Coordinates of C-alpha atoms in Angstrom, one line a residue:
M19 CA 0.2 -0.3 -0.2
A20 CA 1.5 2.8 -1.2
T21 CA 1.6 5.9 1.3
D22 CA 4.0 9.4 1.5
H23 CA 3.5 10.1 4.7
P24 CA 6.8 8.7 6.3
V25 CA 7.2 5.0 7.6
K26 CA 7.8 5.0 11.2
E27 CA 10.8 3.9 12.8
A28 CA 11.4 1.3 15.6
A29 CA 9.6 2.6 18.8
T30 CA 11.1 2.7 21.9
L31 CA 10.8 2.1 25.1
D32 CA 12.9 4.2 27.0
G33 CA 11.1 6.7 29.8
P34 CA 9.4 7.1 32.5
V35 CA 5.9 5.4 33.4
T36 CA 3.1 8.5 31.9
E37 CA -0.1 9.0 30.9
A38 CA -0.4 7.7 27.0
L39 CA -2.6 10.7 25.1
D40 CA -0.5 13.2 24.4
L41 CA -0.5 13.2 20.9
A42 CA 0.7 16.5 20.6
S43 CA 4.7 16.4 22.3
T44 CA 5.2 13.1 20.7
A45 CA 5.2 13.7 17.4
S46 CA 7.6 14.0 15.5
P47 CA 8.3 17.4 13.5
I48 CA 7.2 15.9 10.0
Q49 CA 4.1 14.3 11.9
T50 CA 3.2 16.8 13.4
S51 CA 2.9 19.6 9.3
V52 CA -0.7 17.7 9.1
V53 CA -1.6 20.3 12.0
E54 CA 0.1 23.3 10.7
N55 CA -0.9 22.4 6.5
L56 CA -4.8 22.6 7.8
P57 CA -6.1 25.7 6.3
R58 CA -6.1 27.5 9.7
P59 CA -7.4 31.1 9.4
R60 CA -4.4 33.3 9.5
A61 CA -4.8 34.7 12.9
L62 CA -4.2 31.0 14.1
R63 CA -1.3 29.7 11.4
P64 CA 1.9 29.0 13.0
E65 CA 3.9 32.2 12.7
D66 CA 1.4 34.2 14.3
E67 CA 0.5 32.7 17.0
P68 CA 2.6 33.7 20.0
E69 CA 4.3 30.7 22.1
S70 CA 1.5 29.8 25.1
S71 CA 2.9 29.0 28.9
D72 CA 2.8 25.3 29.9
E73 CA -0.4 26.3 32.0
D74 CA -2.2 26.6 28.9
Q75 CA -0.6 23.7 26.8
W76 CA -1.8 21.5 30.2
E77 CA -5.1 23.0 29.8
S78 CA -5.3 22.6 26.3
E79 CA -4.3 18.7 26.3
S80 CA -7.0 17.9 29.8
L81 CA -9.8 19.9 26.9
Y82 CA -8.7 17.9 24.7
E83 CA -8.1 14.1 26.8
E84 CA -11.6 13.0 26.9
A85 CA -12.6 13.7 23.2
L86 CA -9.6 11.9 22.4
D87 CA -10.8 8.8 24.7
G88 CA -14.2 8.8 22.5
N89 CA -16.3 5.3 23.7
G90 CA -16.5 4.2 20.3
D91 CA -17.5 4.3 16.5
G92 CA -21.1 5.8 15.8
D93 CA -20.7 6.9 20.1
Y94 CA -21.2 10.3 20.4
H95 CA -24.2 12.5 21.6
G96 CA -27.4 11.1 19.9
P97 CA -29.5 11.8 17.4
S98 CA -29.1 14.8 16.0
F99 CA -25.1 14.8 15.6
D100 CA -24.0 15.0 12.5
A101 CA -21.4 12.4 13.0
C102 CA -20.1 10.3 10.2
T103 CA -21.6 6.1 9.7
L104 CA -18.5 3.5 10.3
E105 CA -18.6 2.5 6.7
E106 CA -17.8 6.2 5.9
A107 CA -15.1 5.9 8.7
L108 CA -13.6 3.3 7.3
T109 CA -13.4 4.9 3.9
F110 CA -11.8 7.7 5.1
R111 CA -9.6 5.8 7.1
K112 CA -9.1 3.7 4.3
R113 CA -8.1 6.7 2.0
L114 CA -6.1 8.2 4.4
R115 CA -3.1 5.5 4.9
A116 CA -4.4 5.7 1.0
V117 CA -2.9 9.7 0.0
G118 CA -1.0 9.8 3.4
E119 CA -1.6 13.4 5.4
D120 CA -1.1 15.8 3.0
Q121 CA -3.5 14.9 -0.2
F122 CA -6.1 13.9 2.6
V123 CA -6.0 17.3 3.6
I124 CA -6.7 18.4 0.6
E125 CA -9.6 15.9 -0.1
T126 CA -10.9 17.0 2.4
I127 CA -10.3 19.8 4.4
E128 CA -9.4 22.0 1.6
A129 CA -12.2 20.8 -1.5
K130 CA -15.2 20.9 1.7
T131 CA -16.1 17.7 0.7
I132 CA -16.5 17.1 4.9
T133 CA -16.1 19.4 7.2
A134 CA -14.0 19.2 10.1
K135 CA -15.7 18.3 13.3
K136 CA -17.4 15.8 11.2
L137 CA -14.7 13.8 9.9
C138 CA -13.4 13.4 13.6
T139 CA -15.6 11.6 14.0
A140 CA -14.2 9.3 11.2
F141 CA -11.2 8.9 13.2
G142 CA -13.5 8.0 16.6
I143 CA -13.0 11.1 18.0
R144 CA -16.0 12.7 20.2
P145 CA -16.5 16.7 19.3
P146 CA -16.1 18.2 22.7
L147 CA -19.3 19.8 23.7
F148 CA -16.7 22.7 25.0
L149 CA -16.3 23.1 21.5
E150 CA -19.7 23.5 20.6
G151 CA -21.0 26.0 18.3
S152 CA -17.3 27.3 17.6
P153 CA -16.2 28.1 13.8
D154 CA -15.0 24.1 11.9
E155 CA -11.7 26.4 12.5
A156 CA -11.9 24.9 15.7
Y157 CA -11.8 21.6 15.4
Y158 CA -8.9 21.7 13.2
Q159 CA -6.2 21.0 15.2
L160 CA -8.2 18.1 17.1
L161 CA -8.7 16.7 14.3
G162 CA -4.8 16.6 13.5
L163 CA -4.2 15.1 16.6
G164 CA -6.7 12.4 15.7
I165 CA -5.2 11.4 12.1
L166 CA -1.5 11.7 13.8
R167 CA -3.0 9.7 15.4
E168 CA -5.1 7.2 13.2
L169 CA -1.2 6.5 11.2
Q170 CA 1.2 5.9 14.3
K171 CA -1.8 2.8 14.6
R172 CA -0.5 -0.8 13.7
V173 CA -1.8 -1.9 10.4
K174 CA -3.9 -5.1 11.4
L175 CA -2.9 -8.1 9.6
P176 CA -5.7 -9.1 7.0
Q177 CA -5.4 -12.6 7.4
Y178 CA -6.7 -13.2 10.9
N179 CA -10.2 -11.8 11.4
T180 CA -12.6 -14.5 12.4
L181 CA -13.4 -16.6 15.9
D182 CA -11.9 -19.6 14.5
D183 CA -9.0 -18.1 13.4
A184 CA -8.5 -16.8 17.1
V185 CA -8.5 -20.7 18.1
S186 CA -5.8 -21.3 15.5
L187 CA -3.1 -19.0 16.8
L188 CA -4.2 -20.2 20.0
K189 CA -3.2 -24.2 19.2
R190 CA 0.0 -23.3 16.4
C191 CA 1.9 -20.5 18.4
R192 CA 4.4 -21.6 21.2
N193 CA 5.8 -18.1 22.1
I194 CA 2.9 -15.8 23.8
I195 CA 2.9 -12.8 25.0
V196 CA 0.2 -12.5 27.2
L197 CA 0.1 -8.9 28.5
T198 CA -2.5 -7.5 31.1
G199 CA -4.0 -4.9 32.6
A200 CA -6.7 -4.8 35.8
G201 CA -9.1 -6.0 34.3
I202 CA -8.4 -9.2 34.8
S203 CA -8.7 -9.1 37.9
T204 CA -12.3 -7.3 38.5
S205 CA -14.4 -10.8 38.3
L206 CA -12.3 -10.7 41.8
G207 CA -13.8 -7.5 43.6
I208 CA -11.0 -5.9 42.4
P209 CA -11.7 -2.3 41.3
D210 CA -9.8 -1.4 38.0
F211 CA -9.0 2.3 38.2
R212 CA -9.9 3.8 34.8
S213 CA -14.3 2.4 34.2
K214 CA -16.7 5.0 34.6
N215 CA -18.3 4.6 38.3
T216 CA -16.6 1.7 39.8
G217 CA -13.3 2.2 38.9
L218 CA -10.5 3.3 42.0
Y219 CA -10.8 7.5 39.5
S220 CA -13.9 7.8 39.7
Q221 CA -13.9 7.9 43.2
L222 CA -11.2 10.4 44.6
G223 CA -13.3 13.7 44.0
H224 CA -13.1 14.2 47.5
L225 CA -9.3 14.3 47.7
G226 CA -9.8 17.4 45.4
L227 CA -7.2 17.1 43.0
S228 CA -7.0 18.1 40.3
D229 CA -6.7 14.5 38.8
P230 CA -6.6 11.0 40.5
Q231 CA -4.2 10.2 38.4
E232 CA -1.8 12.2 41.1
V233 CA -2.4 9.5 43.7
F234 CA 0.6 7.8 42.4
D235 CA 2.4 10.6 41.4
I236 CA 6.0 10.6 42.3
E237 CA 6.5 13.8 42.9
I238 CA 3.1 14.7 45.1
F239 CA 3.8 11.6 47.3
R240 CA 7.4 13.3 48.1
D241 CA 5.9 16.5 48.9
D242 CA 2.6 14.9 50.6
P243 CA 2.2 10.5 50.7
S244 CA -0.5 11.1 53.1
I245 CA -2.6 10.8 49.7
F246 CA -1.9 8.3 49.1
Y247 CA -2.4 6.2 52.0
S248 CA -5.5 7.4 52.2
V249 CA -5.8 5.3 49.6
A250 CA -3.8 2.5 48.7
K251 CA -6.0 -0.2 51.3
D252 CA -8.2 0.5 48.6
I253 CA -6.1 -1.1 46.5
L254 CA -3.8 -4.1 49.0
P255 CA -4.6 -7.2 47.7
T256 CA -6.9 -9.1 50.0
T257 CA -7.0 -12.4 48.2
N258 CA -5.4 -15.1 47.3
R259 CA -7.6 -16.4 44.9
F260 CA -7.1 -16.4 41.1
S261 CA -9.5 -15.4 38.1
P262 CA -10.1 -17.4 35.9
T263 CA -8.3 -15.5 33.0
H264 CA -5.5 -16.1 35.7
A265 CA -5.9 -19.4 35.2
F266 CA -5.4 -19.8 31.0
I267 CA -2.1 -17.6 31.6
R268 CA -1.3 -20.6 33.2
L269 CA -2.9 -23.0 31.0
L270 CA -0.6 -21.6 28.9
Q271 CA 2.2 -21.8 30.5
D272 CA 1.8 -25.4 31.5
K273 CA 1.4 -26.2 27.7
D274 CA 4.9 -23.9 27.1
K275 CA 3.3 -22.1 25.0
L276 CA 3.6 -18.1 27.2
L277 CA 6.6 -16.2 26.2
T278 CA 5.8 -13.7 28.6
N279 CA 3.2 -12.0 30.9
F280 CA 3.4 -8.8 30.2
T281 CA 0.9 -7.2 34.0
Q282 CA 0.8 -3.9 34.8
N283 CA -1.7 -5.1 37.8
I284 CA 0.0 -4.5 40.8
D285 CA -2.0 -7.4 43.4
N286 CA 0.7 -9.8 42.9
I287 CA -1.6 -12.4 41.6
E288 CA -0.2 -13.9 39.1
G289 CA 2.1 -15.7 41.4
H290 CA -1.0 -17.2 43.7
A291 CA -2.0 -18.7 39.9
G292 CA 1.4 -20.4 39.3
I293 CA 3.1 -18.1 37.0
L294 CA 6.5 -19.1 37.1
P295 CA 9.0 -15.2 38.4
E296 CA 11.2 -16.6 34.9
K297 CA 8.3 -15.7 32.3
L298 CA 6.6 -13.1 34.8
I299 CA 7.3 -9.4 34.6
Q300 CA 5.8 -6.8 36.7
C301 CA 5.8 -4.1 34.8
H302 CA 5.0 -1.6 37.3
G303 CA 6.4 -3.2 40.1
S304 CA 3.7 -4.9 43.4
F305 CA 2.9 -4.7 47.0
A306 CA 5.6 -7.5 47.5
T307 CA 7.7 -5.0 48.5
A308 CA 8.7 -1.3 49.8
S309 CA 11.3 1.0 50.2
C310 CA 12.8 3.6 52.4
L311 CA 12.7 7.2 50.1
E312 CA 15.9 8.0 52.4
C313 CA 17.6 5.6 52.6
R314 CA 16.0 3.1 50.6
Y315 CA 15.9 0.4 53.0
K316 CA 14.2 -2.6 51.5
V317 CA 11.4 -4.4 54.0
K318 CA 8.4 -7.1 52.4
C319 CA 5.3 -4.8 52.2
E320 CA 3.4 -7.0 55.4
E321 CA 6.0 -5.2 57.4
I322 CA 3.9 -2.3 56.5
Y323 CA 0.7 -3.7 55.9
D324 CA -0.7 -2.1 59.5
D325 CA 0.1 1.3 58.0
L326 CA -1.2 0.7 54.4
K327 CA -5.2 -0.5 55.5
A328 CA -5.0 2.4 58.9
G329 CA -4.1 5.2 55.8
K330 CA -1.3 6.2 58.4
V331 CA 1.7 7.3 56.6
A332 CA 4.9 4.3 57.1
R333 CA 7.8 5.0 58.8
C334 CA 11.0 3.9 58.5
A335 CA 11.7 1.3 60.6
R336 CA 15.7 1.5 59.8
C337 CA 15.6 5.3 59.8
I338 CA 14.1 5.3 63.1
R339 CA 16.3 3.3 64.6
R340 CA 19.6 5.1 63.9
L341 CA 17.7 9.1 64.9
A342 CA 17.7 7.1 69.2
P343 CA 19.2 9.3 71.3
D344 CA 22.7 7.8 71.8
R345 CA 23.3 8.8 67.8
P346 CA 25.0 11.4 66.5
T347 CA 22.3 13.3 64.5
G348 CA 22.0 16.4 61.6
M349 CA 24.9 13.9 60.0
K350 CA 25.2 13.7 56.3
R351 CA 26.1 10.0 54.0
K352 CA 29.3 9.2 55.3
R353 CA 32.1 9.1 52.7
S354 CA 35.6 7.3 52.1
A355 CA 38.8 10.2 51.6
N356 CA 38.4 9.5 47.7
G357 CA 34.7 11.0 47.8
K358 CA 32.5 8.4 47.1
S359 CA 30.1 6.4 49.8
H360 CA 30.2 3.7 51.5
S361 CA 27.5 1.9 50.4
K362 CA 26.7 -1.9 50.6
Q363 CA 25.9 -4.2 47.6
R364 CA 22.2 -5.7 48.4
R365 CA 21.7 -8.5 46.2
K366 CA 17.9 -9.4 45.2
G367 CA 15.7 -10.8 48.1
D368 CA 17.5 -9.4 50.9
Y369 CA 15.5 -6.7 53.3
D370 CA 15.5 -5.9 56.5
D371 CA 18.4 -7.9 57.4
S372 CA 21.0 -5.9 56.3
T373 CA 23.5 -4.7 58.8
D374 CA 24.8 -1.4 56.8
E375 CA 23.3 0.4 59.7
D376 CA 26.4 2.1 59.6
D377 CA 26.3 3.9 56.8
Y378 CA 23.8 6.6 56.9
D379 CA 23.6 9.8 59.2
I380 CA 20.2 11.2 58.7
T381 CA 18.0 14.0 60.7
A382 CA 14.7 12.8 59.2
A383 CA 12.9 9.2 59.0
G384 CA 12.3 8.4 55.7
I385 CA 8.9 7.7 54.6
M386 CA 7.9 4.5 52.8
K387 CA 7.3 3.5 49.5
P388 CA 5.4 -0.2 48.4
D389 CA 8.0 -1.0 45.0
I390 CA 4.7 0.0 43.0
T391 CA 5.7 1.8 39.9
F392 CA 4.2 5.6 40.0
F393 CA 4.2 8.8 37.5
G394 CA 7.1 10.1 36.7
E395 CA 9.4 6.9 37.4
G396 CA 10.9 4.4 35.2
L397 CA 10.0 0.9 34.7
P398 CA 12.2 -1.9 36.1
A399 CA 15.2 -2.9 34.2
G400 CA 13.4 -6.2 33.6
F401 CA 10.7 -4.7 31.5
H402 CA 13.1 -3.7 29.1
E403 CA 15.9 -6.1 28.4
R404 CA 13.1 -9.3 28.6
L405 CA 11.1 -7.3 25.4
E406 CA 13.9 -6.2 23.5
D407 CA 16.8 -8.5 24.4
H408 CA 14.8 -12.3 24.4
D409 CA 11.1 -11.9 23.5
R410 CA 10.9 -9.0 20.7
D411 CA 12.9 -11.8 18.5
L412 CA 11.0 -14.7 19.5
V413 CA 7.4 -13.9 20.3
D414 CA 4.8 -15.6 17.7
L415 CA 1.8 -14.5 19.1
V416 CA 0.6 -11.8 21.6
I417 CA -2.8 -11.2 23.6
V418 CA -3.3 -8.7 25.2
I419 CA -6.5 -9.0 27.9
G420 CA -8.0 -6.9 30.3
T421 CA -6.0 -3.2 30.0
S422 CA -7.2 0.0 27.9
L423 CA -3.6 0.5 27.0
K424 CA -3.3 3.9 28.8
V425 CA 0.1 4.5 29.9
A426 CA 3.1 4.7 28.5
P427 CA 5.8 2.4 28.6
V428 CA 2.9 -0.7 28.3
S429 CA 1.1 1.5 25.9
E430 CA 3.7 0.9 23.6
V431 CA 4.7 -2.8 23.5
V432 CA 2.1 -3.4 21.3
G433 CA 3.8 -1.6 19.0
F434 CA 7.5 -1.9 19.4
L435 CA 6.9 -5.8 18.1
P436 CA 7.6 -6.9 15.0
A437 CA 3.8 -6.0 12.8
H438 CA 4.0 -8.9 11.5
V439 CA 3.0 -11.3 14.6
P440 CA 0.0 -11.5 15.3
Q441 CA -2.5 -9.9 17.9
I442 CA -5.8 -10.3 20.1
F443 CA -7.3 -7.8 21.9
I444 CA -10.0 -8.9 24.4
S445 CA -10.8 -6.8 27.1
R446 CA -15.3 -5.2 27.9
D447 CA -14.5 -2.8 25.6
P448 CA -12.4 -1.4 22.5
C449 CA -9.0 0.1 22.5
L450 CA -9.4 2.3 19.8
H451 CA -6.0 4.0 19.0
V452 CA -4.2 0.0 18.9
D453 CA -5.5 -1.9 15.5
F454 CA -5.7 -5.3 16.8
D455 CA -6.8 -8.0 14.3
I456 CA -8.8 -9.5 16.2
E457 CA -11.5 -8.3 18.9
L458 CA -13.3 -10.3 21.6
L459 CA -14.9 -8.2 23.6
G460 CA -16.8 -9.4 26.7
D461 CA -16.1 -10.0 30.4
C462 CA -12.0 -11.7 30.2
D463 CA -13.5 -14.7 32.3
V464 CA -15.9 -15.7 29.5
V465 CA -14.1 -14.6 26.5
V466 CA -11.2 -17.1 27.5
A467 CA -13.2 -20.1 28.9
E468 CA -14.9 -20.2 25.2
L469 CA -11.5 -19.8 23.5
C470 CA -10.7 -22.3 25.2
R471 CA -14.2 -24.5 24.6
R472 CA -13.3 -24.0 21.2
A473 CA -9.9 -25.1 21.3
G474 CA -10.3 -28.4 23.2
W475 CA -9.3 -27.1 26.2
E476 CA -9.9 -27.9 29.6
L477 CA -10.1 -24.5 32.0
K478 CA -10.6 -26.0 35.4
H479 CA -12.0 -23.0 37.6
E480 CA -14.5 -23.3 40.4
M481 CA -15.5 -19.0 38.8
I482 CA -16.5 -21.4 35.6
P483 CA -20.2 -22.6 35.9
P484 CA -20.9 -26.6 35.0
G485 CA -21.9 -26.7 31.3
Q486 CA -22.1 -22.4 30.8
V487 CA -22.6 -21.7 26.7
I488 CA -21.4 -18.1 26.0
D489 CA -22.9 -16.6 22.8
A490 CA -20.3 -15.3 20.9
Q491 CA -21.8 -13.1 17.9
L492 CA -19.9 -11.1 15.0
S493 CA -20.1 -7.0 15.8
A494 CA -22.4 -5.1 13.2
G495 CA -20.1 -3.3 11.5
Y496 CA -17.4 -5.4 11.6
E497 CA -14.7 -8.1 10.4
S498 CA -13.0 -9.4 13.9
R499 CA -14.6 -7.7 16.1
Y500 CA -16.7 -11.0 18.6
S501 CA -19.5 -9.6 21.9
F502 CA -19.0 -12.1 24.1
R503 CA -22.1 -12.5 26.1
A504 CA -22.4 -15.6 29.0
Q505 CA -25.8 -17.0 28.8
T506 CA -27.9 -17.4 31.9
S507 CA -30.8 -19.7 32.9

């Protein structure tokens, strides 16, 4: 397929954990030309625009975020809203890829064959209410971001479409990457983060934060750890049970098909399901351990569970011992004559048995932080090493389960892997910013149970009702999107 837009270079997975919606700041200068090429009024053209402040940029991105995170093709404000039909949207998307962004803009906006507001809907964008009544030019930036997002998508492989294709891939492939999110644990009563009305973020309005995700911002934690501790009890793992979806991943492992389970979850349930440590990468850490922000002392997280459950900020026991009255305080970390710090190397698995208590003299006991990855922190080194140095050359199937892929750099994994490797998506809602080869929508436990039934595999789990009947239907207007529903008696 010929295009005149630049070929996307190999993706990079470096960088701290961030929200994966800031397209304007991550696009290359060549890619952002599409926004500049839209025929905006002269007063709004780039050469005449005053430099915006960081506050203005943040406000614009926040206003656009809801529009870019639309709920699905054709799901807009109401029946009177002038939106593209699904057929029109697919036609526009194919045309964009065929001719490139510059020619596409010429054929649509400049030729006045369609308004920018309506064309936004072709890319799954919900025109925001705050722009209602504005001239069409007001939608140009939003349209430009939608076009960039479309061009950055992995191109779907046309040979994989049906449920039979999905089952065949499961049975044939031997090196499967499974990337999981909070949706695989919700059946256990563990809330996800982003679901409206039920997700954790929807319950945090009382904290008065400008963005509920700030609960997991490392800078805010350093400034005021009580914010995180006030909600920690709601995400603290309290069960040894695992879901049928966890059992499905274990089944792949037992059949020697699991290459790696990359999990964004911090509940540590994969271990309860029997996923081997060498098959598991906990991308965002876990509640298994906690570390002191002051002296880096590491303990098993159970030692601070009482504080976490009580919403009380936990302090480092090691720091407290050092602050005993018989020890001098107010000193810095001790250094040798050459200026280098004296510190003993701690092996993985060494926690409270550390004996290097003379390394630091401190003025206040440090805050204990569970070893989960906050926004602004880098991912564990094992994530990059496993994916880049091992899995990328071996993977033959990718299954994404129970995640909206909103948090970078994990959200970039599907684009980082070779484009010829088939990808299956399993979740309650579609993921609009990735073109998966096969989409299986519904309760994750229901979907994996039906896949196993069709593959002739026995998926044993107490939460799967005996004789369960599951209805799987092709979604109207799609060739590779299916909806799953467990029939009730």
